[in-house]
Short mmCIF file of C-alpha atoms in Angstrom, two decimals:
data_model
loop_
_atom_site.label_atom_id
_atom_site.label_comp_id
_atom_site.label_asym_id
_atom_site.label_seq_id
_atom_site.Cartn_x
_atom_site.Cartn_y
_atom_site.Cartn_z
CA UNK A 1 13.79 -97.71 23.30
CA UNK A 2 13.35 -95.62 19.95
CA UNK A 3 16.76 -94.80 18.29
CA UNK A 4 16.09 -90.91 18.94
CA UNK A 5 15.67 -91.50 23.49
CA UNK A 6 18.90 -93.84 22.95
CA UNK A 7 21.09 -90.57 20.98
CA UNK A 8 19.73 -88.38 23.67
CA UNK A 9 20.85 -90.29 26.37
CA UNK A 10 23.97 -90.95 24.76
CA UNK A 11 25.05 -87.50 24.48
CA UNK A 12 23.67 -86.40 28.02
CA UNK A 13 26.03 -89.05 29.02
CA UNK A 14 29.00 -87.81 26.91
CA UNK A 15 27.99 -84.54 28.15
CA UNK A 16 28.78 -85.20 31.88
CA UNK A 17 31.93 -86.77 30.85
CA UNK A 18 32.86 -83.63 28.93
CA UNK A 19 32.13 -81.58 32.10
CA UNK A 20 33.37 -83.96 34.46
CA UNK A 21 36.67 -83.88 32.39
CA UNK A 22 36.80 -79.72 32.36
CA UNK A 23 36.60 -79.62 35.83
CA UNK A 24 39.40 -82.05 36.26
CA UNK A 25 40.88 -80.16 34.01
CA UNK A 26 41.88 -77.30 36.41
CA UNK A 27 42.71 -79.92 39.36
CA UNK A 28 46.69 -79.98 39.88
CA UNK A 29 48.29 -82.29 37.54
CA UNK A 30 49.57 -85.61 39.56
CA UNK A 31 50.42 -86.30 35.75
CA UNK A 32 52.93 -83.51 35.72
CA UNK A 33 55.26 -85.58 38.65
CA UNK A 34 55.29 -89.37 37.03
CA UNK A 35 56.53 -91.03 33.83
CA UNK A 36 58.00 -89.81 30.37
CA UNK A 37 55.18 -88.58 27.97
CA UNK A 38 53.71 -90.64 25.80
CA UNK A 39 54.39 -93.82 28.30
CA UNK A 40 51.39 -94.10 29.33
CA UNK A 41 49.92 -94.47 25.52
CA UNK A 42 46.16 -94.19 24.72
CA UNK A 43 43.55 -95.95 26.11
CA UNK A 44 42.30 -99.18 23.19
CA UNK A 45 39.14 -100.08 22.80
CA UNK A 46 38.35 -102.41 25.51
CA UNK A 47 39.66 -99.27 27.90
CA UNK A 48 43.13 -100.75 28.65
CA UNK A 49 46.07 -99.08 28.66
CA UNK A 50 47.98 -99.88 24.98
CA UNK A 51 47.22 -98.75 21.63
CA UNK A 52 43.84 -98.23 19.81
CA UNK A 53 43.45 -102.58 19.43
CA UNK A 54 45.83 -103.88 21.35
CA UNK A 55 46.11 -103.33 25.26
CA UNK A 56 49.85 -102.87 25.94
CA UNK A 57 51.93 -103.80 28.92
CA UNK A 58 52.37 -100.00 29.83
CA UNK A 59 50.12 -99.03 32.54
CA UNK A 60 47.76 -95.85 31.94
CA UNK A 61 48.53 -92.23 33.13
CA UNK A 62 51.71 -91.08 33.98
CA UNK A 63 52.05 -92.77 37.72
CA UNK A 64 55.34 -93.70 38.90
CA UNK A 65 56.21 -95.45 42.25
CA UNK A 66 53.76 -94.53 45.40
CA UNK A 67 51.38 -92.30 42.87
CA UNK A 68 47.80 -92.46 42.03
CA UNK A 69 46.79 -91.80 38.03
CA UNK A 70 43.35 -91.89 36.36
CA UNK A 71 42.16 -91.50 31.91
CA UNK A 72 39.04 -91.33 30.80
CA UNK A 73 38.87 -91.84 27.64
CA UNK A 74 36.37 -91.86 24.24
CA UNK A 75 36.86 -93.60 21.02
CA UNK A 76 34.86 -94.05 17.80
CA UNK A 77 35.75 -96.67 14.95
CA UNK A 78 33.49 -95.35 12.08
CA UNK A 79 33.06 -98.43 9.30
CA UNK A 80 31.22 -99.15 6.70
CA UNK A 81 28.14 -100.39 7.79
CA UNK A 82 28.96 -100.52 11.57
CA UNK A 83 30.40 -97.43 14.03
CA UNK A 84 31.62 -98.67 17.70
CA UNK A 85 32.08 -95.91 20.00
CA UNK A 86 34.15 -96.67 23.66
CA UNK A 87 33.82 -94.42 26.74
CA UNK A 88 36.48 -95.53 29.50
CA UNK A 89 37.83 -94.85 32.42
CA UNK A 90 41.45 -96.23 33.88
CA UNK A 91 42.73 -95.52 37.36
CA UNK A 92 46.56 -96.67 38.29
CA UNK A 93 49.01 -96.89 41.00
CA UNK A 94 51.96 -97.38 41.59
CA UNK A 95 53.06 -98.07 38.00
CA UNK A 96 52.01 -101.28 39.04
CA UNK A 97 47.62 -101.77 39.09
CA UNK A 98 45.30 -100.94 36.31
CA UNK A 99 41.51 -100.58 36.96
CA UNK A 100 39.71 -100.00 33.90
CA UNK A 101 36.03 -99.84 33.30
CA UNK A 102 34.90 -99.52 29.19
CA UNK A 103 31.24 -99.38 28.31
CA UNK A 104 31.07 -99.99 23.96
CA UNK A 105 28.08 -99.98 22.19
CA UNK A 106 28.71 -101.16 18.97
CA UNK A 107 25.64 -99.49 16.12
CA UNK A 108 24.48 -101.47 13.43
CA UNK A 109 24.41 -98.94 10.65
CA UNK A 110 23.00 -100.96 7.91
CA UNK A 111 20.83 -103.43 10.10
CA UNK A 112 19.71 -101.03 12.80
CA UNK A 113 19.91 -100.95 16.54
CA UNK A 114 23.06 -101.65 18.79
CA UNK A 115 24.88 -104.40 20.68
CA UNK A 116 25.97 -103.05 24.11
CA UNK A 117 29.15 -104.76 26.16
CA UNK A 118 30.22 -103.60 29.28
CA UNK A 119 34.41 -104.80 30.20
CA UNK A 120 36.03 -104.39 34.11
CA UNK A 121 39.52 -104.85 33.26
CA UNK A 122 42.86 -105.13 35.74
CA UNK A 123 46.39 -105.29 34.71
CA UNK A 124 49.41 -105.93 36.89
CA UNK A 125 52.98 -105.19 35.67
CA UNK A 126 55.09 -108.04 36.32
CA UNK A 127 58.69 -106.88 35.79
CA UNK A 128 60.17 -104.48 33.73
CA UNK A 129 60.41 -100.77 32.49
CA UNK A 130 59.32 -99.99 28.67
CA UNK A 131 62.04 -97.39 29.25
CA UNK A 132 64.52 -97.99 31.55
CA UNK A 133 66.76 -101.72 31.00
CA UNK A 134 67.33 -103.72 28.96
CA UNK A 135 64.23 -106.41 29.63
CA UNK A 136 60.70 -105.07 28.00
CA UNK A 137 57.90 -104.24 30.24
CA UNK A 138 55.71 -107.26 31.16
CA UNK A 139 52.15 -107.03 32.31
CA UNK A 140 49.69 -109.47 32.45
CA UNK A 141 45.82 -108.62 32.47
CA UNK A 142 42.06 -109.78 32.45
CA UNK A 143 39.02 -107.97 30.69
CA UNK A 144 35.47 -109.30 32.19
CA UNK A 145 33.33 -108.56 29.42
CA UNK A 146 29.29 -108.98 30.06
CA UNK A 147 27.06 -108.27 27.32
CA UNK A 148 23.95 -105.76 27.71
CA UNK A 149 21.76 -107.64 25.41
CA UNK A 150 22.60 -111.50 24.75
CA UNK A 151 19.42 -111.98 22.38
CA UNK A 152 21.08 -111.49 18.84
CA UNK A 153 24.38 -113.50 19.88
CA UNK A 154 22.39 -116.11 21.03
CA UNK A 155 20.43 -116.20 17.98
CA UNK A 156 23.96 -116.44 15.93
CA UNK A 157 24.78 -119.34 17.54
CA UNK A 158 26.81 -117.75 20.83
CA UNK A 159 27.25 -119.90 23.91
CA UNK A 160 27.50 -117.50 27.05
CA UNK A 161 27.00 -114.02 27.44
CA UNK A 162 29.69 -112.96 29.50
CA UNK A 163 33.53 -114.07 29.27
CA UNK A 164 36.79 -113.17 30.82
CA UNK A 165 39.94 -112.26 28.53
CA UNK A 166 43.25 -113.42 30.35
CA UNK A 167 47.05 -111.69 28.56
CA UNK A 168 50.27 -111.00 28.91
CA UNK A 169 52.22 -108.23 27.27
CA UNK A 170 55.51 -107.10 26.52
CA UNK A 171 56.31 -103.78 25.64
CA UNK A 172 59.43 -101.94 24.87
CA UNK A 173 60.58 -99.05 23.97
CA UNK A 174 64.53 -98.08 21.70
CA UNK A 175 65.00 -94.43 23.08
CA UNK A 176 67.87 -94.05 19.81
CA UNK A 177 66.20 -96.76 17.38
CA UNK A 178 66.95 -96.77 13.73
CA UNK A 179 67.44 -93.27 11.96
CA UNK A 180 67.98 -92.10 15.81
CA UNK A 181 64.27 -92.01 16.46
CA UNK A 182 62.27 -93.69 19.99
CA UNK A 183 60.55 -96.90 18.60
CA UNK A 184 58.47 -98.94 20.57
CA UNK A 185 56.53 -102.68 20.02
CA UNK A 186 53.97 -104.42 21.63
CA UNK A 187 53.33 -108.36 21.71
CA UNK A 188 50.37 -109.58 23.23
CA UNK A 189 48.98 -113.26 23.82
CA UNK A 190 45.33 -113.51 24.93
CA UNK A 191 43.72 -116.53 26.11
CA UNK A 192 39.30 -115.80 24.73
CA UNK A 193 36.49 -117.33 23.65
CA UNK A 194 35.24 -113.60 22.75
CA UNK A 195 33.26 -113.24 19.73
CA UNK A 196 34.24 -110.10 17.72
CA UNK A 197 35.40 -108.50 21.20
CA UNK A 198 32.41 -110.33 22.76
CA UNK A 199 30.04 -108.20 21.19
CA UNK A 200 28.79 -111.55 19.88
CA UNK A 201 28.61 -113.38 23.34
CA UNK A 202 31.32 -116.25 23.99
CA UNK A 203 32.30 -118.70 22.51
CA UNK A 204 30.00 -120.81 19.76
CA UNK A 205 28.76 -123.53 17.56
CA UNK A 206 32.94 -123.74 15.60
CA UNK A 207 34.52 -123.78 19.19
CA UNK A 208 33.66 -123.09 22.98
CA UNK A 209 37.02 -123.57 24.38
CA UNK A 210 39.48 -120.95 24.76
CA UNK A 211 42.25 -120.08 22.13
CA UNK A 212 45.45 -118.00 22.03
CA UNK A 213 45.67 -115.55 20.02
CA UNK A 214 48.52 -112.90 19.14
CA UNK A 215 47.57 -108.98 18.52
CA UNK A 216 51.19 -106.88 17.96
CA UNK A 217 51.95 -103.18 17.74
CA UNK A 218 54.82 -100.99 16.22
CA UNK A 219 55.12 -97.35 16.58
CA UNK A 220 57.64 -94.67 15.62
CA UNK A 221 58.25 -91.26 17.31
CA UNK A 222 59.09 -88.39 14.98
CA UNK A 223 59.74 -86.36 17.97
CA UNK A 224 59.01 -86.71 21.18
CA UNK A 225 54.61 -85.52 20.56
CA UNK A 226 54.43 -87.10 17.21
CA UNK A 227 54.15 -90.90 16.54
CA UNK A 228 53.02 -93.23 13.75
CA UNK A 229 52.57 -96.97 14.23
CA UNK A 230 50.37 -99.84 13.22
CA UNK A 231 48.67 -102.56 14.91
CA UNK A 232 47.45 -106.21 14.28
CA UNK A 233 45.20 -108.16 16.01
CA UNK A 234 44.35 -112.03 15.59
CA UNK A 235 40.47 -112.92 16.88
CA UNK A 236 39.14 -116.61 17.01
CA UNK A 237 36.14 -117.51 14.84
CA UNK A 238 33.90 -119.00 17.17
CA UNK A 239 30.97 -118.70 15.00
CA UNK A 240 29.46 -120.59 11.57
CA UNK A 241 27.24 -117.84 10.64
CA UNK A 242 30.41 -115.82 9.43
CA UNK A 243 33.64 -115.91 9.40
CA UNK A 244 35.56 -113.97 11.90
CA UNK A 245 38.10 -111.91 10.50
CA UNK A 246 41.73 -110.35 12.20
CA UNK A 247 42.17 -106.82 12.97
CA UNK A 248 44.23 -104.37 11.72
CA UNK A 249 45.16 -99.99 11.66
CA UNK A 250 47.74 -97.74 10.83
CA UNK A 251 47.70 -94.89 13.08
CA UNK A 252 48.85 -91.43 14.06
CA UNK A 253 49.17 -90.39 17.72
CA UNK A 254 49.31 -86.65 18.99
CA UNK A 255 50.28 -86.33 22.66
CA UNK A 256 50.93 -82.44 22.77
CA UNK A 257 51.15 -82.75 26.94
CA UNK A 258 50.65 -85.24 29.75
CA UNK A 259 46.96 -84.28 29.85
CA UNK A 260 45.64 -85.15 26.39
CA UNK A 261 46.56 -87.96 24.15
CA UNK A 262 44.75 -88.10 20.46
CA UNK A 263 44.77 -90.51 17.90
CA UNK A 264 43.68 -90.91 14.21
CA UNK A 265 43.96 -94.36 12.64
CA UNK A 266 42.57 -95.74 9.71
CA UNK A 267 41.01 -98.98 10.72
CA UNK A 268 40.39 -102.66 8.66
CA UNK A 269 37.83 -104.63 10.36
CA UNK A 270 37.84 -107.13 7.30
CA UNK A 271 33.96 -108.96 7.62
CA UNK A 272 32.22 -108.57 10.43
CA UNK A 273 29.01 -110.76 10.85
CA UNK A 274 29.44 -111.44 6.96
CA UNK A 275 29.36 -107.54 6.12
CA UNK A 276 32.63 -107.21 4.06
CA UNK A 277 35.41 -104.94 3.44
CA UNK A 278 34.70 -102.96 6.93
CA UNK A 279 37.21 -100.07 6.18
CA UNK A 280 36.66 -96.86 7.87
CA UNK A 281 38.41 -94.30 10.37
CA UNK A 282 39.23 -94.79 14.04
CA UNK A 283 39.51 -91.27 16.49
CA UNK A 284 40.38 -91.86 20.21
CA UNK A 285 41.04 -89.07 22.64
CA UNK A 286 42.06 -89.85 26.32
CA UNK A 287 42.84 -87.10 29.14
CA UNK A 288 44.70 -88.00 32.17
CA UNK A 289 45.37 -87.23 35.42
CA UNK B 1 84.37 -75.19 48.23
CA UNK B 2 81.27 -73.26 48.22
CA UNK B 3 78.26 -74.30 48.15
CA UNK B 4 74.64 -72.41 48.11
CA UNK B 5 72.32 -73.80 50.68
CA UNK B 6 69.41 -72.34 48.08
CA UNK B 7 65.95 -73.36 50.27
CA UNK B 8 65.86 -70.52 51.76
CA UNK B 9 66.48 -68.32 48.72
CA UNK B 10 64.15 -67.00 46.57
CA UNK B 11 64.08 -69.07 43.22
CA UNK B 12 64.76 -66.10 41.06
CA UNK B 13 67.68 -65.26 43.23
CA UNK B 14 68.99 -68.62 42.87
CA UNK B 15 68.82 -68.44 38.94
CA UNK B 16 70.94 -65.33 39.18
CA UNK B 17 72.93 -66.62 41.49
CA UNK B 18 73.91 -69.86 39.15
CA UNK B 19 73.52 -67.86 35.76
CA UNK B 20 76.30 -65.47 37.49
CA UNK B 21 78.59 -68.60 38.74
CA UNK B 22 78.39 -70.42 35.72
CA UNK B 23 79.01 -68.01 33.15
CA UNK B 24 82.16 -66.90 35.35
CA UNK B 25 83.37 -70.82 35.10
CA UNK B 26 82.12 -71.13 31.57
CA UNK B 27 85.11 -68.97 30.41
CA UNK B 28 88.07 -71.09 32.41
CA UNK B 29 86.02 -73.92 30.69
CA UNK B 30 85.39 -73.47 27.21
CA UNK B 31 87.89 -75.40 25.68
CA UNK B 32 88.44 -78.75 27.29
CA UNK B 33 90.59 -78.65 30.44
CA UNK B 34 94.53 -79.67 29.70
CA UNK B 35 94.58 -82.08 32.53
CA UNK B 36 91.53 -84.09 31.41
CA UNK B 37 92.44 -84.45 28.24
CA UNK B 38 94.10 -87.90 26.92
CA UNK B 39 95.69 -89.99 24.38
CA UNK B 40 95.36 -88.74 20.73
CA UNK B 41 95.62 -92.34 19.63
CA UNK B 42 92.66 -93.27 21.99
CA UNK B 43 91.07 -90.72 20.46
CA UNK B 44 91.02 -91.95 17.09
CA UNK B 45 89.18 -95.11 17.93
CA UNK B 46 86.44 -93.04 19.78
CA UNK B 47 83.36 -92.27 18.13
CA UNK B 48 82.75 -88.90 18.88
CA UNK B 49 79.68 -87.74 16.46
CA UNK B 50 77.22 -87.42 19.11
CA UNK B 51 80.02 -84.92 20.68
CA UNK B 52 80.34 -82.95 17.54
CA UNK B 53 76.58 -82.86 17.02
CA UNK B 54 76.44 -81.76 20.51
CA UNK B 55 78.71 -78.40 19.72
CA UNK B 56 81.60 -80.16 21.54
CA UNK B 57 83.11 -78.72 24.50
CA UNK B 58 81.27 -75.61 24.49
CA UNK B 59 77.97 -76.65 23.42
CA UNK B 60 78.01 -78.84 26.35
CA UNK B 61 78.71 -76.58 28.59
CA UNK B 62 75.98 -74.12 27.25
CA UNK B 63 73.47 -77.39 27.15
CA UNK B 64 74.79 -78.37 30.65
CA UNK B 65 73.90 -75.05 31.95
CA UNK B 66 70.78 -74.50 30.32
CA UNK B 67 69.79 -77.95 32.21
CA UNK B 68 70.67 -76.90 35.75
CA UNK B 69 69.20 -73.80 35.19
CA UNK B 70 65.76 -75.75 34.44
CA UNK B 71 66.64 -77.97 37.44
CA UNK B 72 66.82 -74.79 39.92
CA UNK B 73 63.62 -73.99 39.14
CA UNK B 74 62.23 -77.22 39.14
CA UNK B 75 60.34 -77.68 42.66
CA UNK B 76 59.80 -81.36 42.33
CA UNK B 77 63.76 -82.28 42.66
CA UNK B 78 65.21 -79.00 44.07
CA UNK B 79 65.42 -80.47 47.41
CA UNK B 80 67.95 -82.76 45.89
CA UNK B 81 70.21 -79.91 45.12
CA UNK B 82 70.05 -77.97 48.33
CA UNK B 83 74.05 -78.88 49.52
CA UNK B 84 75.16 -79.02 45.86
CA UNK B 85 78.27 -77.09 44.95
CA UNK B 86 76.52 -75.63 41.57
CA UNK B 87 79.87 -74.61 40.11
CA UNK B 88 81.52 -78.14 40.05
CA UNK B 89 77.94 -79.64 39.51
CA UNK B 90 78.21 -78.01 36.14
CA UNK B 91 82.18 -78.81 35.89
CA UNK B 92 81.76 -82.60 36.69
CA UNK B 93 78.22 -83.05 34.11
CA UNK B 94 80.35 -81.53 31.26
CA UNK B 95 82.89 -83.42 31.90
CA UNK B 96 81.18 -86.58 32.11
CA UNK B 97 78.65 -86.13 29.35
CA UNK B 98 82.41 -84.89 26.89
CA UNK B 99 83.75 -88.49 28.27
CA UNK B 100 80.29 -90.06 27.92
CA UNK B 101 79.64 -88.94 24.00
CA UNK B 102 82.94 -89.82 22.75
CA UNK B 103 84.66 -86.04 23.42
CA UNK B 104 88.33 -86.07 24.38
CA UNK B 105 87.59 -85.84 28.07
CA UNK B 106 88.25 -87.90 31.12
CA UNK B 107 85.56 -87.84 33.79
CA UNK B 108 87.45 -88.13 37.33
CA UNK B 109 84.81 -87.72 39.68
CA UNK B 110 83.24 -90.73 41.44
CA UNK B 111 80.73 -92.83 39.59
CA UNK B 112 77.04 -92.70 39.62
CA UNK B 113 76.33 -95.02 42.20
CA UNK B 114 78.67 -93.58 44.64
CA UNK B 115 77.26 -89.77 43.28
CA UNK B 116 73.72 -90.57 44.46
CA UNK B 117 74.16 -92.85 47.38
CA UNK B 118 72.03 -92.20 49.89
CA UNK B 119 69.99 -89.08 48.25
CA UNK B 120 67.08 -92.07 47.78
CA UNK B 121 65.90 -90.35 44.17
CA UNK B 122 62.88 -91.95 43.30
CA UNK B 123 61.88 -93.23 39.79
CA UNK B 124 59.56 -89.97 39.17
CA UNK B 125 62.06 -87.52 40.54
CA UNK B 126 64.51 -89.20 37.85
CA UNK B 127 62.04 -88.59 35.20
CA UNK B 128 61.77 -84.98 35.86
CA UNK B 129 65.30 -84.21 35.81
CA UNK B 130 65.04 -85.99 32.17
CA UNK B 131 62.82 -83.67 31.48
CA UNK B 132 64.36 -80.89 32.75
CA UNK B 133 67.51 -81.83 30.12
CA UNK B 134 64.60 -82.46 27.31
CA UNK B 135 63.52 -78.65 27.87
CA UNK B 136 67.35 -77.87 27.95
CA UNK B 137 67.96 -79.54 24.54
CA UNK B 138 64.96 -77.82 23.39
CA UNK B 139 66.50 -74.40 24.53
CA UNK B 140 69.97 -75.55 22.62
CA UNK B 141 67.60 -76.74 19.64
CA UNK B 142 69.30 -79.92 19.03
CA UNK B 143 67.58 -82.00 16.53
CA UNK B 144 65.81 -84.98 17.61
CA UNK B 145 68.61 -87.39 16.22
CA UNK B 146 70.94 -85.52 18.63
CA UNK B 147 68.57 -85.70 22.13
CA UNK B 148 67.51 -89.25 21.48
CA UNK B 149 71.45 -90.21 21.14
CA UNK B 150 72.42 -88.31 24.25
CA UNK B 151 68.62 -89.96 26.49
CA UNK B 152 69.30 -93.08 25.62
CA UNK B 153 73.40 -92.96 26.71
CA UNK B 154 71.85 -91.55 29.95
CA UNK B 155 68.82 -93.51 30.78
CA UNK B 156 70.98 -96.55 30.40
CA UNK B 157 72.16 -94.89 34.10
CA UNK B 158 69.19 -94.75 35.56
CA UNK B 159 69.43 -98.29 37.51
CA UNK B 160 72.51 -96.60 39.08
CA UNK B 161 70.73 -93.48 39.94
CA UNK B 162 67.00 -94.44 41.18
CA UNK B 163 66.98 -96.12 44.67
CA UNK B 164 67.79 -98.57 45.59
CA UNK B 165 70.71 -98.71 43.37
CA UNK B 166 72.07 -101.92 41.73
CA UNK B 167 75.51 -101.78 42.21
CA UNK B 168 77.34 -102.76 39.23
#
């Protein structure tokens, strides 16, 4: 498929999500009866619930007890020599189930073409409120990734095409944290044999088996639609072609209602497949319902 | 003891209707009732900045009223209200909220638990009458310092609010 065909369909695709998310738009807002803004966070890049990285133990939308939520979501990390855009979709209930469904295709600026990853992800929230109590929220979660195109990991040395991602996180959130503002962290462990996110296949020639790994978040509120925060996130390094490097952003999130959430972060990817210093920008927008 | 069975009102009506029976009280009230004051040397060891920051007595009545006001217009938990004496509604929060943020009050009304017992508010319905008293905050424009002090005092309730209730 020539580079041009792939654009088009790209953006006739974005284009049905735009309209698809305009006529939801004027639907009545189950998002307007639920949980505190901001709790349900953005949607990260592997179309969970969390932060722009990390997946969080917060479930998406704004459902409470007994009510059905949905996101859809689009993100764009713009680096050097590589750009990864996300389109997602999350549907909860019951502040309880996440259904998520991410499609990334990941473009190799410098090299040319793309590597294409499809994730189904569920989370179920164990105990907890990351508002209300004293104990954090506590969720634990897969993310089935299967790869569109397993001809260039396998050619790098990865062992499988598809993998599943098993977590747990723990969020929480300080209403009146230091200088009187809402704070809120993140810590999640994730069991993976994913190879930068499993855009490079599974596992590899270094190490098959699965590792923990730890990915964190901290974010401040400045008032109650402004909040700046950054994220870390360790990977494994699978691979002897390169070195596999950990994640990390600072970030800026805008949530001026319970319908849109945006987010501006800028983004260091470190080396990926031995390109270095992968610094760039990192936009996500989410809607929800 | 009156109370407004306000269903079957018209909301605007109802507004009116509180704005009226508040601002009547709000006079009898705006200096902390004699009998619910206490000890000046209990005072002392209180710390009562979030009650100062709050406008004291009268700023929490003002913020108190602004927030039912935003409540009886708030279709999602009105039906909660329906057999609610609004007068002593107002009364009792004040109160509580002085005692609550370190004012020289003493709330003598029953205690949350017993308050909501058997009105089965659900976790959502709890979360909009937080936000009607975010909107009411707004209204007062209290600085974010301020609101986050007073949420966080009051969500540490919520376990005695939401059903089912822990007892304590």
């Amino acid at each position: 498929m020539s580079r041009v065909s792939m654009n088009t369909a790209r953006s006739a695709k974005l284009g049905w999500l735009v309209a698809a998310a305009l006529g939801l738009l004027s639907a009545p807002a189950q998002a307007e009866f639920g949980r505190l803004l901001a709790t349900g966070g953005l949607t990260n890049i592997e179309g969970a619930g969390g932060g722009g990285i990390v997946p969080w133990a917060t479930l998406a939308s704004y459902a409470d007890q007994q009510q059905w939520g949905a996101t859809l979501a689009f993100n764009v990390a713009d680096v050097d020599d590589y750009q990864l855009q996300v389109g997602a979709a999350t549907v909860t209930y019951d502040n309880r189930w996440e259904f998520s469904y991410a499609r990334q295709n990941f473009e190799l600026k410098q090299l040319g073409g793309e590597l294409k990853q499809s994730i189904y992800g569920l989370k179920y929230r164990l105990a907890g409120d990351v508002i209300y109590g004293a104990m954090p929220q506590v969720s634990i979660g897969l993310q089935h990734k299967r790869s569109g195109d397993f001809s260039l990991p396998q050619a790098l040395g990865a062992a499988s095409a598809n993998g599943t991602d098993l977590y747990v996180s723990a969020t929480k959130a300080w209403l009146d944290g230091p200088w009187h503002r809402t704070w809120l962290a993140n810590l999640t462990v994730r069991g993976t044999r994913a190879n930068e996110l499993g855009l490079l296949g599974f596992g590899g020639d270094l190490q098959n088996n699965y590792q923990w790994v730890a990915e964190a978040s901290v974010a401040m509120f400045v008032n109650r639609h402004w909040v700046v925060g950054m994220e870390y996130r360790q990977k494994p390094d699978n691979l002897s072609f390169a070195k596999e490097q950990d994640w990390y952003d600072v970030f800026v999130g805008w949530f001026p209602s319970k319908r849109v959430a945006v987010a501006l972060a800028y983004t260091d990817l470190d080396a990926i497949a031995g390109a270095a210093g992968q610094t760039g920008v990192y936009g996500s927008l989410q809607i929800s319902f | 003891m009156r109370s407004y069975n306000i269903a079957k009102r018209p909301l605007w009506v109802l507004a009116a209707v509180l704005a009226g029976s508040i601002h009547s009280g709000a006079v009898a009230h705006s200096a902390a009732p004699l009998s619910a004051t206490i000890a000046p040397t209990e005072l002392q060891q209180r710390d009562n900045s979030l009650y100062l920051a709050l406008g004291e007595y009268q700023g929490l009545s003002q913020l108190m009223e602004a927030f039912v006001l935003a409540i009886a217009v708030d279709e999602r938990v009105i039906h909660h209200f329906e057999r609610v004496d609004i007068e002593r509604f107002h009364q009792m929060l004040t109160l509580h909220l002085c005692e609550l943020t370190g004012g020289p009050c003493e709330y003598t009304g029953a205690d949350m638990v017993e308050v909501h017992r058997g009105m089965r508010i659900s976790s959502a319905e709890f979360n909009a009458v937080v936000e009607n008293l975010i909107t009411a905050m707004q209204q007062q424009q209290l600085s974010v310092s301020t609101q986050n002090r007073l949420l966080a005092i009051l969500a540490a309730m919520q376990h005695e609010i939401v059903y089912p209730q822990e007892q304590k």
